[in-house]
Structure formats: structure tokens, C-alpha cells
PDB file of C-alpha atoms in Angstrom:
ATOM      1  CA  MET S   1       0.000   0.000   0.000  1.00 49.00           C
ATOM      2  CA  SER S   2       1.470   3.345  -1.026  1.00 66.00           C
ATOM      3  CA  THR S   3       2.128   6.077   1.515  1.00 82.00           C
ATOM      4  CA  PRO S   4       0.559   9.540   1.168  1.00 81.00           C
ATOM      5  CA  ALA S   5       3.973  10.906   0.202  1.00 81.00           C
ATOM      6  CA  GLY S   6       4.436   8.163  -2.363  1.00 84.00           C
ATOM      7  CA  GLU S   7       0.996   8.801  -3.828  1.00 87.00           C
ATOM      8  CA  ARG S   8       1.757  12.510  -4.109  1.00 87.00           C
ATOM      9  CA  LEU S   9       4.992  11.791  -5.964  1.00 87.00           C
ATOM     10  CA  ARG S  10       3.145   9.487  -8.332  1.00 90.00           C
ATOM     11  CA  ARG S  11       0.496  12.098  -9.094  1.00 92.00           C
ATOM     12  CA  GLU S  12       3.104  14.809  -9.575  1.00 89.00           C
ATOM     13  CA  ALA S  13       5.208  12.600 -11.863  1.00 91.00           C
ATOM     14  CA  SER S  14       2.134  11.799 -13.960  1.00 92.00           C
ATOM     15  CA  ARG S  15       1.266  15.481 -14.313  1.00 93.00           C
ATOM     16  CA  ILE S  16       4.838  16.393 -15.277  1.00 94.00           C
ATOM     17  CA  ALA S  17       4.942  13.641 -17.906  1.00 93.00           C
ATOM     18  CA  MET S  18       1.638  14.776 -19.441  1.00 93.00           C
ATOM     19  CA  TRP S  19       2.750  18.411 -19.434  1.00 94.00           C
ATOM     20  CA  ALA S  20       6.115  17.606 -21.032  1.00 93.00           C
ATOM     21  CA  ARG S  21       4.397  15.903 -23.983  1.00 89.00           C
ATOM     22  CA  GLY S  22       2.599  19.117 -24.927  1.00 82.00           C
ATOM     23  CA  GLY S  23      -0.995  19.501 -26.017  1.00 62.00           C
ATOM     24  CA  GLN S  24      -3.044  18.955 -29.133  1.00 57.00           C
ATOM     25  CA  ALA S  25      -3.146  21.773 -31.687  1.00 56.00           C
ATOM     26  CA  PRO S  26      -6.337  23.861 -31.336  1.00 59.00           C
ATOM     27  CA  PRO S  27      -8.819  23.732 -34.267  1.00 60.00           C
ATOM     28  CA  ARG S  28      -8.653  26.608 -36.786  1.00 58.00           C
ATOM     29  CA  GLU S  29     -11.913  28.114 -35.570  1.00 61.00           C
ATOM     30  CA  VAL S  30     -10.488  28.259 -32.041  1.00 62.00           C
ATOM     31  CA  LEU S  31      -7.269  29.833 -33.329  1.00 58.00           C
ATOM     32  CA  ALA S  32      -9.255  32.543 -35.100  1.00 56.00           C
ATOM     33  CA  LYS S  33     -10.962  33.455 -31.817  1.00 58.00           C
ATOM     34  CA  LEU S  34      -7.792  33.289 -29.724  1.00 56.00           C
ATOM     35  CA  GLY S  35      -5.503  35.183 -32.120  1.00 54.00           C
ATOM     36  CA  PRO S  36      -3.891  38.563 -31.439  1.00 51.00           C
ATOM     37  CA  PRO S  37      -6.422  41.268 -30.453  1.00 45.00           C
ATOM     38  CA  GLY S  38      -8.268  42.633 -33.468  1.00 43.00           C
ATOM     39  CA  SER S  39      -6.718  40.130 -35.860  1.00 46.00           C
ATOM     40  CA  GLY S  40      -9.808  37.979 -36.532  1.00 45.00           C
ATOM     41  CA  GLU S  41      -9.125  35.667 -39.458  1.00 46.00           C
ATOM     42  CA  ARG S  42      -5.898  37.609 -40.120  1.00 48.00           C
ATOM     43  CA  GLY S  43      -4.501  35.637 -37.206  1.00 47.00           C
ATOM     44  CA  LEU S  44      -4.353  32.642 -39.550  1.00 51.00           C
ATOM     45  CA  ASP S  45      -2.481  34.564 -42.263  1.00 55.00           C
ATOM     46  CA  TYR S  46       1.068  33.793 -41.142  1.00 58.00           C
ATOM     47  CA  GLY S  47       2.584  35.548 -44.179  1.00 63.00           C
ATOM     48  CA  GLY S  48       1.711  38.924 -42.682  1.00 85.00           C
ATOM     49  CA  GLN S  49       2.919  38.075 -39.182  1.00 91.00           C
ATOM     50  CA  GLU S  50       6.212  37.710 -37.372  1.00 94.00           C
ATOM     51  CA  LYS S  51       7.381  37.176 -33.842  1.00 95.00           C
ATOM     52  CA  GLY S  52      10.091  38.897 -31.860  1.00 96.00           C
ATOM     53  CA  VAL S  53      11.427  37.460 -28.612  1.00 97.00           C
ATOM     54  CA  GLY S  54      13.610  39.085 -25.984  1.00 96.00           C
ATOM     55  CA  ASN S  55      14.670  37.832 -22.563  1.00 96.00           C
ATOM     56  CA  SER S  56      15.933  39.589 -19.467  1.00 94.00           C
ATOM     57  CA  TYR S  57      17.353  38.424 -16.126  1.00 93.00           C
ATOM     58  CA  GLY S  58      17.663  40.474 -12.936  1.00 90.00           C
ATOM     59  CA  ALA S  59      17.944  39.827  -9.212  1.00 88.00           C
ATOM     60  CA  ASP S  60      18.037  41.432  -5.817  1.00 86.00           C
ATOM     61  CA  ASP S  61      20.576  40.388  -3.162  1.00 85.00           C
ATOM     62  CA  SER S  62      18.447  37.666  -1.557  1.00 89.00           C
ATOM     63  CA  GLU S  63      19.708  34.094  -1.349  1.00 93.00           C
ATOM     64  CA  LEU S  64      18.117  31.021  -2.915  1.00 96.00           C
ATOM     65  CA  PRO S  65      17.908  27.518  -1.360  1.00 96.00           C
ATOM     66  CA  ASP S  66      20.578  24.882  -1.800  1.00 96.00           C
ATOM     67  CA  LEU S  67      20.288  23.052  -5.117  1.00 97.00           C
ATOM     68  CA  GLY S  68      20.754  19.627  -3.528  1.00 97.00           C
ATOM     69  CA  PRO S  69      20.445  16.919  -6.221  1.00 97.00           C
ATOM     70  CA  LEU S  70      20.202  19.638  -8.873  1.00 98.00           C
ATOM     71  CA  ALA S  71      23.707  20.967  -8.137  1.00 97.00           C
ATOM     72  CA  SER S  72      24.963  20.073 -11.624  1.00 96.00           C
ATOM     73  CA  PHE S  73      22.754  22.833 -13.054  1.00 97.00           C
ATOM     74  CA  GLY S  74      24.957  25.390 -11.331  1.00 96.00           C
ATOM     75  CA  SER S  75      22.109  27.713 -10.361  1.00 96.00           C
ATOM     76  CA  TRP S  76      18.369  27.793  -9.840  1.00 97.00           C
ATOM     77  CA  GLN S  77      18.196  30.238 -12.729  1.00 96.00           C
ATOM     78  CA  SER S  78      19.509  27.531 -15.059  1.00 97.00           C
ATOM     79  CA  VAL S  79      16.984  25.071 -13.635  1.00 98.00           C
ATOM     80  CA  ALA S  80      14.267  27.575 -14.538  1.00 97.00           C
ATOM     81  CA  SER S  81      15.601  28.208 -18.039  1.00 97.00           C
ATOM     82  CA  THR S  82      15.787  24.429 -18.615  1.00 97.00           C
ATOM     83  CA  ILE S  83      12.111  24.115 -17.677  1.00 97.00           C
ATOM     84  CA  LEU S  84      11.325  26.973 -20.069  1.00 97.00           C
ATOM     85  CA  ARG S  85      13.187  25.137 -22.840  1.00 96.00           C
ATOM     86  CA  LYS S  86      11.049  22.057 -22.177  1.00 96.00           C
ATOM     87  CA  ALA S  87       7.899  24.182 -22.430  1.00 96.00           C
ATOM     88  CA  GLU S  88       9.075  25.578 -25.766  1.00 96.00           C
ATOM     89  CA  ASP S  89      10.191  22.220 -27.165  1.00 95.00           C
ATOM     90  CA  SER S  90       6.909  20.566 -26.208  1.00 94.00           C
ATOM     91  CA  VAL S  91       4.982  22.893 -28.554  1.00 94.00           C
ATOM     92  CA  GLY S  92       7.685  23.523 -31.170  1.00 94.00           C
ATOM     93  CA  PHE S  93       8.290  27.157 -30.192  1.00 96.00           C
ATOM     94  CA  ASP S  94      11.689  28.479 -31.379  1.00 97.00           C
ATOM     95  CA  GLN S  95      12.637  31.662 -29.524  1.00 97.00           C
ATOM     96  CA  SER S  96      15.515  32.333 -31.945  1.00 96.00           C
ATOM     97  CA  SER S  97      13.247  32.486 -35.005  1.00 96.00           C
ATOM     98  CA  THR S  98      11.067  35.318 -36.289  1.00 95.00           C
ATOM     99  CA  GLU S  99       8.709  32.840 -38.000  1.00 94.00           C
ATOM    100  CA  PHE S 100       5.250  33.113 -36.467  1.00 94.00           C
ATOM    101  CA  ASP S 101       2.859  30.223 -35.923  1.00 91.00           C
ATOM    102  CA  LEU S 102      -0.334  31.026 -34.057  1.00 90.00           C
ATOM    103  CA  CYS S 103      -0.764  27.495 -32.736  1.00 88.00           C
ATOM    104  CA  GLU S 104       2.724  27.486 -31.209  1.00 92.00           C
ATOM    105  CA  TRP S 105       2.221  31.008 -29.848  1.00 93.00           C
ATOM    106  CA  ILE S 106      -1.013  30.140 -28.076  1.00 91.00           C
ATOM    107  CA  SER S 107       0.173  26.711 -26.963  1.00 92.00           C
ATOM    108  CA  LEU S 108       3.296  28.127 -25.304  1.00 94.00           C
ATOM    109  CA  GLY S 109       1.088  30.436 -23.254  1.00 93.00           C
ATOM    110  CA  TRP S 110      -0.987  27.451 -22.187  1.00 92.00           C
ATOM    111  CA  GLN S 111       2.117  25.411 -21.379  1.00 94.00           C
ATOM    112  CA  PHE S 112       3.519  28.238 -19.285  1.00 95.00           C
ATOM    113  CA  ALA S 113       0.283  28.718 -17.350  1.00 93.00           C
ATOM    114  CA  ASP S 114       0.038  24.955 -16.710  1.00 93.00           C
ATOM    115  CA  MET S 115       3.703  24.478 -15.741  1.00 95.00           C
ATOM    116  CA  PRO S 116       3.842  21.951 -12.839  1.00 96.00           C
ATOM    117  CA  PHE S 117       6.917  23.623 -11.353  1.00 97.00           C
ATOM    118  CA  LEU S 118       5.272  27.032 -10.929  1.00 96.00           C
ATOM    119  CA  ALA S 119       3.192  28.355  -8.042  1.00 94.00           C
ATOM    120  CA  ASP S 120       1.182  31.552  -7.535  1.00 90.00           C
ATOM    121  CA  ILE S 121       0.420  32.116 -11.223  1.00 90.00           C
ATOM    122  CA  ILE S 122      -0.541  35.679 -12.230  1.00 88.00           C
ATOM    123  CA  ASP S 123      -2.440  35.969 -15.519  1.00 90.00           C
ATOM    124  CA  ASP S 124      -3.774  39.389 -16.475  1.00 88.00           C
ATOM    125  CA  SER S 125      -3.366  42.231 -18.953  1.00 90.00           C
ATOM    126  CA  ARG S 126      -3.245  45.975 -19.313  1.00 89.00           C
ATOM    127  CA  TYR S 127      -4.260  48.158 -22.262  1.00 91.00           C
ATOM    128  CA  ALA S 128      -2.307  51.032 -23.783  1.00 91.00           C
ATOM    129  CA  SER S 129      -2.667  53.310 -26.807  1.00 93.00           C
ATOM    130  CA  ILE S 130       0.440  53.823 -28.956  1.00 93.00           C
ATOM    131  CA  SER S 131       1.429  55.516 -32.199  1.00 90.00           C
ATOM    132  CA  SER S 132       4.556  56.013 -34.282  1.00 85.00           C
ATOM    133  CA  LEU S 133       5.168  59.179 -32.241  1.00 87.00           C
ATOM    134  CA  SER S 134       4.486  57.719 -28.798  1.00 92.00           C
ATOM    135  CA  LEU S 135       5.596  54.256 -27.703  1.00 92.00           C
ATOM    136  CA  TRP S 136       6.033  55.179 -24.037  1.00 89.00           C
ATOM    137  CA  PRO S 137       2.524  53.943 -23.054  1.00 90.00           C
ATOM    138  CA  ALA S 138       3.688  50.400 -23.890  1.00 90.00           C
ATOM    139  CA  ILE S 139       6.592  50.732 -21.450  1.00 88.00           C
ATOM    140  CA  GLU S 140       4.281  52.317 -18.896  1.00 87.00           C
ATOM    141  CA  ALA S 141       1.904  49.363 -19.188  1.00 86.00           C
ATOM    142  CA  ILE S 142       4.788  46.979 -18.488  1.00 83.00           C
ATOM    143  CA  TYR S 143       5.957  49.130 -15.576  1.00 78.00           C
ATOM    144  CA  TYR S 144       2.578  49.132 -13.859  1.00 74.00           C
ATOM    145  CA  SER S 145       2.081  45.428 -14.501  1.00 68.00           C
ATOM    146  CA  ILE S 146       5.223  44.565 -12.522  1.00 68.00           C
ATOM    147  CA  GLU S 147       5.737  47.422 -10.057  1.00 62.00           C
ATOM    148  CA  PHE S 148       2.591  47.141  -7.960  1.00 53.00           C
ATOM    149  CA  ASP S 149       2.891  43.407  -7.330  1.00 60.00           C
ATOM    150  CA  GLY S 150       6.643  43.446  -6.774  1.00 62.00           C
ATOM    151  CA  VAL S 151       7.033  40.864  -9.549  1.00 65.00           C
ATOM    152  CA  VAL S 152      10.561  42.074 -10.302  1.00 71.00           C
ATOM    153  CA  PRO S 153      12.986  44.298  -8.388  1.00 70.00           C
ATOM    154  CA  MET S 154      12.760  47.771  -9.853  1.00 71.00           C
ATOM    155  CA  ASP S 155      16.525  47.788 -10.329  1.00 71.00           C
ATOM    156  CA  ALA S 156      15.932  45.169 -13.036  1.00 77.00           C
ATOM    157  CA  PHE S 157      13.332  47.247 -14.872  1.00 84.00           C
ATOM    158  CA  ASP S 158      15.916  49.016 -17.040  1.00 86.00           C
ATOM    159  CA  GLY S 159      17.096  45.629 -18.315  1.00 89.00           C
ATOM    160  CA  ILE S 160      13.549  44.736 -19.325  1.00 90.00           C
ATOM    161  CA  VAL S 161      13.107  48.071 -21.124  1.00 91.00           C
ATOM    162  CA  THR S 162      16.392  47.557 -22.994  1.00 93.00           C
ATOM    163  CA  SER S 163      15.244  44.108 -24.092  1.00 95.00           C
ATOM    164  CA  VAL S 164      11.860  45.457 -25.215  1.00 94.00           C
ATOM    165  CA  LYS S 165      13.640  48.102 -27.306  1.00 94.00           C
ATOM    166  CA  LYS S 166      15.759  45.351 -28.892  1.00 95.00           C
ATOM    167  CA  ILE S 167      12.564  43.574 -29.911  1.00 95.00           C
ATOM    168  CA  GLY S 168      11.412  46.895 -31.351  1.00 94.00           C
ATOM    169  CA  GLN S 169      14.605  47.207 -33.373  1.00 94.00           C
ATOM    170  CA  LEU S 170      14.160  43.664 -34.675  1.00 95.00           C
ATOM    171  CA  ALA S 171      10.615  44.554 -35.732  1.00 93.00           C
ATOM    172  CA  VAL S 172      11.623  47.624 -37.737  1.00 92.00           C
ATOM    173  CA  GLN S 173      14.527  45.835 -39.455  1.00 90.00           C
ATOM    174  CA  ASN S 174      12.829  42.506 -40.174  1.00 89.00           C
ATOM    175  CA  GLU S 175      11.500  42.833 -43.720  1.00 84.00           C
ATOM    176  CA  GLY S 176       8.042  41.526 -44.482  1.00 78.00           C
ATOM    177  CA  ARG S 177       4.886  42.688 -46.183  1.00 82.00           C
ATOM    178  CA  GLN S 178       3.774  46.284 -46.608  1.00 87.00           C
ATOM    179  CA  GLU S 179       1.617  45.737 -43.512  1.00 90.00           C
ATOM    180  CA  LYS S 180       2.505  43.218 -40.835  1.00 91.00           C
ATOM    181  CA  ASP S 181       1.635  42.182 -37.305  1.00 93.00           C
ATOM    182  CA  SER S 182       4.625  41.921 -34.982  1.00 93.00           C
ATOM    183  CA  ASN S 183       3.900  39.575 -32.077  1.00 95.00           C
ATOM    184  CA  MET S 184       6.294  40.418 -29.266  1.00 96.00           C
ATOM    185  CA  GLN S 185       7.251  38.283 -26.283  1.00 96.00           C
ATOM    186  CA  GLN S 186       9.435  39.499 -23.424  1.00 95.00           C
ATOM    187  CA  GLY S 187      10.654  36.711 -21.138  1.00 95.00           C
ATOM    188  CA  VAL S 188      11.597  37.609 -17.565  1.00 93.00           C
ATOM    189  CA  LEU S 189      13.587  35.685 -14.960  1.00 94.00           C
ATOM    190  CA  THR S 190      14.095  37.518 -11.707  1.00 91.00           C
ATOM    191  CA  VAL S 191      14.880  36.918  -8.048  1.00 92.00           C
ATOM    192  CA  VAL S 192      12.806  38.859  -5.504  1.00 88.00           C
ATOM    193  CA  ASN S 193      13.053  38.192  -1.758  1.00 89.00           C
ATOM    194  CA  GLY S 194      14.231  34.639  -2.308  1.00 92.00           C
ATOM    195  CA  ASP S 195      11.594  33.842  -4.944  1.00 92.00           C
ATOM    196  CA  LEU S 196      12.652  32.979  -8.474  1.00 95.00           C
ATOM    197  CA  ARG S 197       9.979  34.411 -10.764  1.00 93.00           C
ATOM    198  CA  LEU S 198       9.398  33.308 -14.340  1.00 94.00           C
ATOM    199  CA  GLY S 199       7.338  35.520 -16.609  1.00 92.00           C
ATOM    200  CA  LEU S 200       6.114  36.248 -20.109  1.00 94.00           C
ATOM    201  CA  LEU S 201       4.997  39.706 -21.221  1.00 94.00           C
ATOM    202  CA  ARG S 202       3.278  39.709 -24.613  1.00 95.00           C
ATOM    203  CA  THR S 203       1.685  42.103 -27.052  1.00 94.00           C
ATOM    204  CA  GLY S 204       0.923  42.412 -30.751  1.00 94.00           C
ATOM    205  CA  ILE S 205       1.641  45.563 -32.778  1.00 93.00           C
ATOM    206  CA  GLN S 206       0.433  46.392 -36.300  1.00 93.00           C
ATOM    207  CA  MET S 207       3.110  47.977 -38.472  1.00 91.00           C
ATOM    208  CA  GLU S 208       3.216  49.543 -41.931  1.00 91.00           C
ATOM    209  CA  TYR S 209       6.143  50.152 -44.253  1.00 89.00           C
ATOM    210  CA  ARG S 210       6.425  53.737 -45.436  1.00 87.00           C
ATOM    211  CA  THR S 211       8.880  54.683 -48.167  1.00 84.00           C
ATOM    212  CA  GLY S 212      11.793  56.631 -46.777  1.00 79.00           C
ATOM    213  CA  LYS S 213      10.746  55.967 -43.184  1.00 82.00           C
ATOM    214  CA  GLY S 214      10.755  52.180 -42.928  1.00 86.00           C
ATOM    215  CA  TYR S 215       8.345  50.312 -40.672  1.00 88.00           C
ATOM    216  CA  GLN S 216       6.243  52.389 -38.303  1.00 87.00           C
ATOM    217  CA  GLN S 217       3.648  51.475 -35.715  1.00 87.00           C
ATOM    218  CA  LEU S 218       0.080  52.395 -36.601  1.00 89.00           C
ATOM    219  CA  ASN S 219      -2.086  54.305 -34.145  1.00 92.00           C
ATOM    220  CA  GLN S 220      -3.636  51.509 -32.111  1.00 93.00           C
ATOM    221  CA  GLN S 221      -4.609  50.126 -28.735  1.00 93.00           C
ATOM    222  CA  ILE S 222      -2.489  47.199 -27.576  1.00 92.00           C
ATOM    223  CA  ASP S 223      -3.079  44.570 -24.913  1.00 93.00           C
ATOM    224  CA  VAL S 224       0.038  43.865 -22.812  1.00 92.00           C
ATOM    225  CA  SER S 225      -0.610  40.450 -21.269  1.00 92.00           C
ATOM    226  CA  ARG S 226       1.288  39.138 -18.266  1.00 90.00           C
ATOM    227  CA  LEU S 227       1.966  35.574 -17.115  1.00 92.00           C
ATOM    228  CA  PHE S 228       4.143  35.189 -14.006  1.00 92.00           C
ATOM    229  CA  GLY S 229       4.775  32.437 -11.480  1.00 94.00           C
ATOM    230  CA  SER S 230       7.228  31.485  -8.730  1.00 95.00           C
ATOM    231  CA  LEU S 231       9.472  28.445  -9.115  1.00 97.00           C
ATOM    232  CA  ASP S 232       8.508  25.694  -6.640  1.00 97.00           C
ATOM    233  CA  TYR S 233      11.935  24.670  -5.310  1.00 98.00           C
ATOM    234  CA  ASP S 234      10.635  21.662  -3.367  1.00 96.00           C
ATOM    235  CA  MET S 235       8.789  20.339  -6.413  1.00 96.00           C
ATOM    236  CA  CYS S 236      11.963  20.639  -8.479  1.00 97.00           C
ATOM    237  CA  VAL S 237      14.013  18.763  -5.872  1.00 97.00           C
ATOM    238  CA  ARG S 238      11.403  15.992  -5.569  1.00 96.00           C
ATOM    239  CA  HIS S 239      11.601  15.435  -9.323  1.00 97.00           C
ATOM    240  CA  ALA S 240      15.289  16.153  -9.830  1.00 97.00           C
ATOM    241  CA  GLY S 241      15.729  12.901 -11.759  1.00 96.00           C
ATOM    242  CA  THR S 242      13.265  14.053 -14.418  1.00 97.00           C
ATOM    243  CA  LEU S 243      14.787  17.523 -14.714  1.00 97.00           C
ATOM    244  CA  LEU S 244      18.270  16.057 -15.104  1.00 97.00           C
ATOM    245  CA  GLU S 245      17.058  14.004 -18.080  1.00 96.00           C
ATOM    246  CA  TRP S 246      15.929  17.103 -19.997  1.00 96.00           C
ATOM    247  CA  ASP S 247      18.163  19.139 -22.311  1.00 94.00           C
ATOM    248  CA  GLY S 248      19.760  21.736 -20.068  1.00 94.00           C
ATOM    249  CA  ARG S 249      19.874  25.430 -20.818  1.00 94.00           C
ATOM    250  CA  ASP S 250      22.089  27.901 -19.007  1.00 94.00           C
ATOM    251  CA  VAL S 251      20.358  31.152 -18.096  1.00 95.00           C
ATOM    252  CA  ASP S 252      22.850  33.107 -20.222  1.00 95.00           C
ATOM    253  CA  ASP S 253      21.936  30.966 -23.235  1.00 96.00           C
ATOM    254  CA  TRP S 254      18.261  31.671 -22.565  1.00 96.00           C
ATOM    255  CA  VAL S 255      18.969  35.411 -22.664  1.00 96.00           C
ATOM    256  CA  ASN S 256      21.344  35.394 -25.628  1.00 96.00           C
ATOM    257  CA  ASP S 257      19.515  32.947 -27.912  1.00 95.00           C
ATOM    258  CA  ALA S 258      16.366  35.079 -28.223  1.00 97.00           C
ATOM    259  CA  SER S 259      15.718  36.418 -31.729  1.00 96.00           C
ATOM    260  CA  SER S 260      16.295  40.044 -30.694  1.00 96.00           C
ATOM    261  CA  SER S 261      19.380  39.517 -28.516  1.00 96.00           C
ATOM    262  CA  SER S 262      21.912  40.542 -31.180  1.00 96.00           C
ATOM    263  CA  TYR S 263      20.092  43.786 -32.030  1.00 96.00           C
ATOM    264  CA  PRO S 264      20.876  47.164 -30.457  1.00 96.00           C
ATOM    265  CA  PRO S 265      18.033  48.845 -28.572  1.00 96.00           C
ATOM    266  CA  ASN S 266      15.784  50.914 -30.820  1.00 94.00           C
ATOM    267  CA  THR S 267      16.578  54.613 -30.355  1.00 92.00           C
ATOM    268  CA  SER S 268      13.347  56.193 -31.597  1.00 91.00           C
ATOM    269  CA  PRO S 269      12.358  59.301 -29.599  1.00 91.00           C
ATOM    270  CA  ALA S 270       8.875  57.742 -29.496  1.00 90.00           C
ATOM    271  CA  TRP S 271      10.028  55.751 -26.440  1.00 91.00           C
ATOM    272  CA  ASP S 272      10.490  58.944 -24.444  1.00 86.00           C
ATOM    273  CA  ILE S 273       7.846  60.283 -22.087  1.00 74.00           C
TER     274      ILE S 273
END
């Protein structure tokens, strides 16, 4: 007869195994409803869409628990980035590519929200109005989405802004159609008061190519969505054997392998207040 602890481990292991396999692709009619805000059926027209990914890591001075059986990872941050790689691999999401696939985009959000190793999930959004002359409201929306809940130390906010501007630079340099939708994802790893937080900030921006000016953002309202959770250290230790079997990813690789990482921050005055 199994013990309560043994039964818990069995249930957890089953959930992890199911999560790691990824989910079924949503039907097209579901994709059309769940696509980027305002896209409608355009959400299925991948030729006019792209994705830009940036990642940022920051930390306060608080200490994290001992890694125990996970010591070979070198840090809890690398444990977290390895779990993120598994989430991406399970749905075929390539953070280094600008190719957009709505199914993968939506499925990664689902995988993140259902991650067995996360606790205290936050899932919400904030609206902002932007134009080619004023991008600051997008940064302001990110600021308010993280500042009030203490999701990241404010000292790390500048790093997030720099990464967002790199995604912006990728968007204006990545050639596509006359009009395109740029789907932007900002990944965040941060340590706050001993908690290791994992997060995704996402939005979609409609852009138009104008001769002599390049790509510019149209006047529009955007939805900055936020998914954040805290890494469950005990859960990770209980299932160290499983984590050690997965392809590891160092936190620096997670930051540097994003599609926008090699770009300089966009310097448009539209970012200014």
C-alpha cells in the first residue's frame, strides 16, 4: 500500500509527464478566436505576421535555497531556463526564429500557465494606446504590470526596457509585407526576496512600411498580457531525476539565444515620455 507521500509523488510525476508531452493543436476556428487582439481571421495569415522574442534576467541580493540533487545545473536560474526550454520544445516554439505560428504562440502560453513547477500564477493584462510618435505607453503598461505586485525588483526594470527596445529594433529591421503584425514576447527571470519568478509579457503591434521611413507602428490600442509564477523549489528537488534528463539550458543561453538579442536597442524618440 502506497504512503501519502508516495501517492503525491506518483500524481506529480504523472502530471509532469503529461505536461512535457505538450498539447493537441487547437482547431482553426479556435485559433481565429484566440488570435492577437483585433486580428480575426488575419490571425491565420502567417505571411503577414512575425514574432520577436527578448529575454531579461535580474535579481536582488536575496539568497536562494541549496540546489541539492540539482547541483549540476549550477544555479536555480539555469533550472528555470531548462524548464522553459522544455515548455518551448513541447509545442515547437523556437525563440531564436522570427517565423510566427499562431498554434505554437497560443500553446506556449498554455504550457507556461500549466507548468507543474510554478506556483502563484498571475495571468492578467493591461491596455495602452500607442502611435509612431508615442511608444512610451507600452513601457508604462509593463511598468505598472510589474511594479505594484513586486514581480521584479525595480533595479531590473531598465534591463527589461532595454530588451523590449531590442525587440522593437528587430521589428523595424525585419522585412516583411507592406503591412505586418509583430507579435512580441518578453521573457523575464528575476529573483525577488528569495523567490525565483518566471514571466512572459506579450503584445501584438500592427506595423506599416512607409517609403523613406521604414516600418512604423500604426495608431492603435495594444493589450500587454502578463503571465508570471514562482518556481517551486521543493517540487523541483522531488523530481530532480526528471529535470536532469531534460536538455539543459544555461540562463545566459536563454537570454542570448532570443531572436532580438543581437540587435541594439531601438533609439526612436517615441520611447520617451
